[in-house]
Coordinates of C-alpha atoms in Angstrom, one line a residue:
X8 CA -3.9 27.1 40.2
X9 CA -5.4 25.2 37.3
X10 CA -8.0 27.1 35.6
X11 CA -11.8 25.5 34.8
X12 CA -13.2 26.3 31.5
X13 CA -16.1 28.7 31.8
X14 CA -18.7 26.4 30.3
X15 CA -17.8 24.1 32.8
X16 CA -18.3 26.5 35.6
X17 CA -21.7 27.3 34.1
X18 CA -22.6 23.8 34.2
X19 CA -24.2 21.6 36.9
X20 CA -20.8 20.2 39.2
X21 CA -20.6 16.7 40.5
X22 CA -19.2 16.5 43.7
X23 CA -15.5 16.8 45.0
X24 CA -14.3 16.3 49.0
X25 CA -12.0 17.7 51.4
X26 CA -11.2 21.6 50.8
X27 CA -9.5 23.2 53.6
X28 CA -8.7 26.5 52.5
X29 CA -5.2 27.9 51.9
X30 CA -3.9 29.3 55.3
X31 CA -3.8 33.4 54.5
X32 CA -3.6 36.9 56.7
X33 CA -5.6 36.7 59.0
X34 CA -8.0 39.5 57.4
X35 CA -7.9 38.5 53.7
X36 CA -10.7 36.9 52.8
X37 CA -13.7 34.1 53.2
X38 CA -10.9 30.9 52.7
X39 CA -8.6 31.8 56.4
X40 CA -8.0 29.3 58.3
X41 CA -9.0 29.8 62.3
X42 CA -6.3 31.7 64.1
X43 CA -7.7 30.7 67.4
X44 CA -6.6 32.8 70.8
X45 CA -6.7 36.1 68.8
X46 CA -10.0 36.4 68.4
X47 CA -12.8 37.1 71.1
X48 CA -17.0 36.2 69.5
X49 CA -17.8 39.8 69.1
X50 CA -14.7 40.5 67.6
X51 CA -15.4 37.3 64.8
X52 CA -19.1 38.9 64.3
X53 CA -18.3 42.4 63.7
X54 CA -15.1 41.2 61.6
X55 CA -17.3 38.8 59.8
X56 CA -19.9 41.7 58.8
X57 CA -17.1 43.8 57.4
X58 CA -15.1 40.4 55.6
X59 CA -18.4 40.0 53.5
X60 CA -20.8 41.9 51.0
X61 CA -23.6 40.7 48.7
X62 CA -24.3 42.3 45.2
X63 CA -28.2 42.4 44.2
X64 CA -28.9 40.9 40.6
X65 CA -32.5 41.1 39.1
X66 CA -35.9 42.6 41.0
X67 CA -36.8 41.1 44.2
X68 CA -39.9 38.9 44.8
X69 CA -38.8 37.9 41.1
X70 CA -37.6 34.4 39.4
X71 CA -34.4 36.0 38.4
X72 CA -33.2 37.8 41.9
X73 CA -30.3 36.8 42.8
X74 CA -28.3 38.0 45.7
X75 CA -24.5 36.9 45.2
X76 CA -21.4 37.0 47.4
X77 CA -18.3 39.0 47.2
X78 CA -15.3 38.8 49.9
X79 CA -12.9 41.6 51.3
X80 CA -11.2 42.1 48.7
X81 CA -14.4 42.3 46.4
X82 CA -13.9 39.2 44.5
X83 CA -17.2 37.4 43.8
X84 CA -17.4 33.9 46.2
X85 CA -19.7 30.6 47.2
X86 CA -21.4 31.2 50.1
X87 CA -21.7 27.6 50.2
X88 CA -18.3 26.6 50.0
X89 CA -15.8 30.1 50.7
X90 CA -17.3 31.0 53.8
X91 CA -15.4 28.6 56.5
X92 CA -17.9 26.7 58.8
X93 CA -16.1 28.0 62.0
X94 CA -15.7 31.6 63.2
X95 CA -12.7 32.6 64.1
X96 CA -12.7 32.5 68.1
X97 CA -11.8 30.8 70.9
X98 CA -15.2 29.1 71.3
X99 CA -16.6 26.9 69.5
X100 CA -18.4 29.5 67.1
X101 CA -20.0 28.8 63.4
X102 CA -20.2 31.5 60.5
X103 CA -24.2 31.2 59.6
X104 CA -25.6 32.5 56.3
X105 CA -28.7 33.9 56.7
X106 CA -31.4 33.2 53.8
X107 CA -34.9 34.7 55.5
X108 CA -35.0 37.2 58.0
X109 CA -37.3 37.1 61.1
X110 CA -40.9 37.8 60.9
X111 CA -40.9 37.5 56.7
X112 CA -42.3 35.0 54.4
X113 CA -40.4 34.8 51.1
X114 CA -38.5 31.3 51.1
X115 CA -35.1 32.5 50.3
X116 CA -32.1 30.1 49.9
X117 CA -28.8 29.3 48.7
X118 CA -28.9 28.0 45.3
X119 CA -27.1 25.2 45.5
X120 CA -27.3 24.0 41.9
X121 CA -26.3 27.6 40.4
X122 CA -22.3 28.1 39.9
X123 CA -21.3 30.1 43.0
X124 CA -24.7 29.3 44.8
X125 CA -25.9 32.8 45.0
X126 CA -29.2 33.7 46.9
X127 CA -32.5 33.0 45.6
X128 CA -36.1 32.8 46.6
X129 CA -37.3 29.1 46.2
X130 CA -40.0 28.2 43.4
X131 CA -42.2 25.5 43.5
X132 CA -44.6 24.5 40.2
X133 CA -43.8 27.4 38.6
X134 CA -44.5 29.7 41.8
X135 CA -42.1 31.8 44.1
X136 CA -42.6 30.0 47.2
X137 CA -43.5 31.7 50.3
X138 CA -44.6 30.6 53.7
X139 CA -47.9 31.0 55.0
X140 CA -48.5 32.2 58.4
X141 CA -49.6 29.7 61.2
X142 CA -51.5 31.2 64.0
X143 CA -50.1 33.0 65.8
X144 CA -47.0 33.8 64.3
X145 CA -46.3 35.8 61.4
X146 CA -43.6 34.2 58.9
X147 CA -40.6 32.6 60.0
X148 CA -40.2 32.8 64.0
X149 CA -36.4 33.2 64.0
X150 CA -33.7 34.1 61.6
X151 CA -33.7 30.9 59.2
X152 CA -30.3 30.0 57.3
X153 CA -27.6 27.7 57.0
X154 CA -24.2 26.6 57.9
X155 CA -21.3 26.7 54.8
X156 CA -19.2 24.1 54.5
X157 CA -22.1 21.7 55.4
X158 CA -24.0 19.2 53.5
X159 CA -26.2 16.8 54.2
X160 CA -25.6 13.7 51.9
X161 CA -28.7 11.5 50.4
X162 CA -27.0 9.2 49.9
X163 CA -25.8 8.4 53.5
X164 CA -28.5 6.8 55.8
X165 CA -28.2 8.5 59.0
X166 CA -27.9 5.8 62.1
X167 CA -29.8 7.8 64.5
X168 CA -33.0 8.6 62.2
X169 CA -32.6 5.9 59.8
X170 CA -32.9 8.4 57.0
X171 CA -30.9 10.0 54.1
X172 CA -30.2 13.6 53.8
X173 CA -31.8 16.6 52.2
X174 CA -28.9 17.2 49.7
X175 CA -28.7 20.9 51.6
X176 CA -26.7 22.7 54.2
X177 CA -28.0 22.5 57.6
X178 CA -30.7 24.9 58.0
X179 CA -30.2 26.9 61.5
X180 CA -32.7 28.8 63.4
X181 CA -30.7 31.8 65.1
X182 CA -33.5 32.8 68.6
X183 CA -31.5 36.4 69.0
X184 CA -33.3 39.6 69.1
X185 CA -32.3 41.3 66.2
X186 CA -34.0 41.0 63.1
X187 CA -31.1 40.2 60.2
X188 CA -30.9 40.7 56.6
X189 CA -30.8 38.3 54.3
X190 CA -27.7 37.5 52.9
X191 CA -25.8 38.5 56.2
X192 CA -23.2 36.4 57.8
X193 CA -23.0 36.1 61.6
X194 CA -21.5 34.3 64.2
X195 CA -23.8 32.0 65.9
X196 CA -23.4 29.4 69.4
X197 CA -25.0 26.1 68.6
X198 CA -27.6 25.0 71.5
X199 CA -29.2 22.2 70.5
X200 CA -30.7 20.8 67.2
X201 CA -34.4 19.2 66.2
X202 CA -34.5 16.2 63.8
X203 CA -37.2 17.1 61.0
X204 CA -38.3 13.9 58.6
X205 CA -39.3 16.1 55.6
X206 CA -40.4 13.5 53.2
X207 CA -38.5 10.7 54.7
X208 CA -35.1 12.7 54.4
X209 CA -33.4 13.7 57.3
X210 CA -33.8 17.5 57.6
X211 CA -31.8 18.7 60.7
X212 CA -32.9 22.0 62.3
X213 CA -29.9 23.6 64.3
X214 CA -31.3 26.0 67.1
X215 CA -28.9 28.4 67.7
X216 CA -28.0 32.1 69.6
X217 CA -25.8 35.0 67.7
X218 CA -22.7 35.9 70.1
X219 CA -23.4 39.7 69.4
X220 CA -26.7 39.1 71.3
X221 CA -27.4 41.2 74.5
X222 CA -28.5 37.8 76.3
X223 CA -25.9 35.2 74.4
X224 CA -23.7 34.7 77.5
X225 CA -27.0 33.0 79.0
X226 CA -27.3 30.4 76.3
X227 CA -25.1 27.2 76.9
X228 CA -27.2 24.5 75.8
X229 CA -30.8 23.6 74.7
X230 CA -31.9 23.7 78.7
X231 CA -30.9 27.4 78.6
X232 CA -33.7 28.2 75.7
X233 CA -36.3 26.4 78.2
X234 CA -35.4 29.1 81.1
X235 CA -34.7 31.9 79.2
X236 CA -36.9 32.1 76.6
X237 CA -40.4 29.6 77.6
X238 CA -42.4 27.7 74.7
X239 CA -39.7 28.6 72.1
X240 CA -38.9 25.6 71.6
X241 CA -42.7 24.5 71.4
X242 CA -43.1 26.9 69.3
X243 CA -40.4 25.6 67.0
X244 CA -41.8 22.3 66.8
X245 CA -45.3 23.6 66.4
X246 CA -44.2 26.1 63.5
X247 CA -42.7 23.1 61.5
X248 CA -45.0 20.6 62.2
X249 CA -47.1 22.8 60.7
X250 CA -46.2 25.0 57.9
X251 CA -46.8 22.8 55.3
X252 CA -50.5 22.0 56.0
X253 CA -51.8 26.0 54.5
X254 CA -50.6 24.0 51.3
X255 CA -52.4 21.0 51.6
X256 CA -50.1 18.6 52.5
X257 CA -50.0 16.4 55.8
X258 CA -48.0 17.4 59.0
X259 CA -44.3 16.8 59.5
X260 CA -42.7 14.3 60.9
X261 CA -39.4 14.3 63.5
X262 CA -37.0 12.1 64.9
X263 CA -37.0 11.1 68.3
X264 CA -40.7 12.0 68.9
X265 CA -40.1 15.6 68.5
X266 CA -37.1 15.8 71.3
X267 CA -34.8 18.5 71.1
X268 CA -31.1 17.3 71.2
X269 CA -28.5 19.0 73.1
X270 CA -25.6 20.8 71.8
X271 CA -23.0 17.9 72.1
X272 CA -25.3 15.6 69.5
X273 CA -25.8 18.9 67.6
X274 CA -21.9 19.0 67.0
X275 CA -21.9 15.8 66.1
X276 CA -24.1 15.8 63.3
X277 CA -22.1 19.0 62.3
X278 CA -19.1 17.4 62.4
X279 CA -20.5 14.9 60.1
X280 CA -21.6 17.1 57.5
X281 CA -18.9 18.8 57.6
X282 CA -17.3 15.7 56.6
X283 CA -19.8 15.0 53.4
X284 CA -19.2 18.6 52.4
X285 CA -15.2 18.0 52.3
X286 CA -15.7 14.6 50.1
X287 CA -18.3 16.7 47.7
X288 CA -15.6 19.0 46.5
X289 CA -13.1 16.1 46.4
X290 CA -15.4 14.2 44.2
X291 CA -15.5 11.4 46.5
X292 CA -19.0 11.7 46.7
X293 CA -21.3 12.3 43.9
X294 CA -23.7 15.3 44.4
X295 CA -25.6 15.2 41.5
X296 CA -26.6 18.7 40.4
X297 CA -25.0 20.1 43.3
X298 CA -22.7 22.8 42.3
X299 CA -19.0 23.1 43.3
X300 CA -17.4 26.1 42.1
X301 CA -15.7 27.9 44.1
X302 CA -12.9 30.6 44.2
X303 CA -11.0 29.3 47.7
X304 CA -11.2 25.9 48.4
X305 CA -7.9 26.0 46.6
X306 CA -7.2 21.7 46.7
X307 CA -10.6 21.4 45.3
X308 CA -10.8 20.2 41.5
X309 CA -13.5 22.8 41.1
X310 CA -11.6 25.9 42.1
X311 CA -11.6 29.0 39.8
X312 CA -10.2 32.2 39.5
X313 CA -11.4 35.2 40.4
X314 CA -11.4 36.6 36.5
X315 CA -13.9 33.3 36.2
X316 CA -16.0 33.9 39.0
X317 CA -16.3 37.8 37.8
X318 CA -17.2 36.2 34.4
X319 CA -20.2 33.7 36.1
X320 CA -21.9 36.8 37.2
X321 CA -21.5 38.8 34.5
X322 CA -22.9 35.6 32.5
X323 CA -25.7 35.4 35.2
X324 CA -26.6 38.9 34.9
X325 CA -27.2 39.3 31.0
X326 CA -29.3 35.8 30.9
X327 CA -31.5 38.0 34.1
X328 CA -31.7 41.3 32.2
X329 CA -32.8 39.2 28.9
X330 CA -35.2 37.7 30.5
X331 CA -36.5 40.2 32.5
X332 CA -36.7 42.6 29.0
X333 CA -38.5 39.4 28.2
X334 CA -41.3 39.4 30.7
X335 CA -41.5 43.3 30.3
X336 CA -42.1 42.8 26.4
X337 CA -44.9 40.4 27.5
X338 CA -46.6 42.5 30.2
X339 CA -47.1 45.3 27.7
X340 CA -48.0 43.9 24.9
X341 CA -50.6 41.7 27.2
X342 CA -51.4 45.1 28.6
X343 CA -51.9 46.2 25.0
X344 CA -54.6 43.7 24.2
X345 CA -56.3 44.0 27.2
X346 CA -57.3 48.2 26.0
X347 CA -58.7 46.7 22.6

């Protein structure tokens, strides 16, 4: 495997395209290929939780926290691009990366323009970003987080919304009961999706269930939300149609006057991004500052090695702790001239 230069791993990426990972053991790390019959959707979730750990960089509710991702075998990897979109199972079952847990506020997400797209929280005009809380819910109303191995282009115009993507994953809302931690991986059923016009991009909302839930043999489709759990789904479309206004900009906008689809056009557009995501890490599509690296898309032009990856972090890590000592140096001596 051809190694990348580090500086060039430290850079912004343009975009490469299909990366199907390198068919391993079935228990050795984020890049195996399904193995489909062994595996039943608990087994995929609770193998899942133990195939993956995150590593904690900086101080939380901080510019420089970063959460990053390491596989089985403790080798650093892209959450964005290592972690395969599908479980593996016999259903029809998608890994899901979750960014914000249920009931909080911070806007966490993958950093998609950082070499190996750690976790971070979102910062908008200088700010951390976080989410204000719309009447009567408090903070995000499900576990908010994306699909790897997706991406929505901006440069393609989508047909059935007649606009371009958000340059991101898709984002999924996961309705179980459990509260999850951020950085967690899970196995997630799709049910449907909702068609968010975020600044006329295309900003698809996938509404899904976790197959380790108590009730997830109940949900089938986006009908089975309706019966099971009533005004969810208006409470969805309320919750983003509104959580923008607190910062004083107007109310969103959707696609097909706010319907909820159902799970076959939800698999669809999956498919599809899927699709963009393989021909960003070909370089058959340009993603601008997107970032590429990864450590086992292994026919992608931006694969490293692990020694590389291990290096990224280490790089990350002294650029937080020197800025950090930075800000530290600043609060006291601010602290300083405040007692004259």
């Amino acid at each position: 495997m051809r190694a990348l230069p580090l500086q060039r791993l430290l850079r912004p990426a343009l975009a490469p395209g299909l990366g199907l990972p390198r068919p391993g053991p079935p228990l050795r790390g984020a890049g195996a290929a399904a193995w489909p019959g062994r595996w039943g959707p608990l087994a995929a979730t609770q193998r899942a939780m133990s195939q993956y750990s995150t590593e904690k960089r900086g101080h939380p509710r901080s510019a420089q926290y970063r959460l990053y991702f390491k596989n089985v075998e403790g080798h650093y990897i892209s959450p964005f691009h290592d972690i395969p979109l599908k479980a593996e199972s016999k259903e029809t079952v998608f890994n899901m990366v979750v960014e914000v847990p249920r009931w909080t506020n911070a806007k966490m997400e993958i950093a998609t323009k950082e070499p190996l797209n750690p976790i971070k929280q979102d910062i908008k005009k200088g700010k951390l970003r976080y989410v204000a809380n719309i009447f009567p819910h408090r903070g995000y109303i499900w576990n908010y987080g994306a699909l790897p191995q997706t991406w929505e282009d901006p440069v393609h115009k989508d047909s059935t919304t007649n606009c371009r993507g958000d340059n991101d994953p898709i984002d999924v809302c996961e309705i179980g009961s459990k509260v999850r931690a951020c950085g967690e991986i899970i196995q997630v059923k799709i049910l449907g999706i909702l068609g968010l016009i975020d600044e006329d991009e295309t900003d698809w909302k996938l509404i899904a269930i976790s197959v380790d839930d108590p009730d997830a043999s109940k949900f089938h489709n986006i009908d089975d939300v309706r019966k099971h759990k009533p005004a969810y789904l208006e409470a969805t479309h309320d919750w983003f149609r509104l959580y923008k206004v607190p910062d004083g900009k107007p109310e969103n906008k959707f696609a097909f006057n706010g319907e909820f689809k159902d799970k076959d056009f939800a698999l669809e557009v999956i498919e599809c991004a899927h699709k963009y995501w393989k021909a960003l890490l070909h370089k058959k599509s340009d993603g601008g500052e997107i970032n590429c690296v990864n450590v086992q898309v292994y026919d992608s032009p931006f694969c490293c090695s692990k020694e590389e990856a291990r290096c990224i972090v280490q790089s990350a890590a002294t650029a937080i702790n020197e800025d950090s000592n930075s800000r530290e140096d600043e609060d006291i001596h601010r602290w300083h001239f405040i007692q004259k």
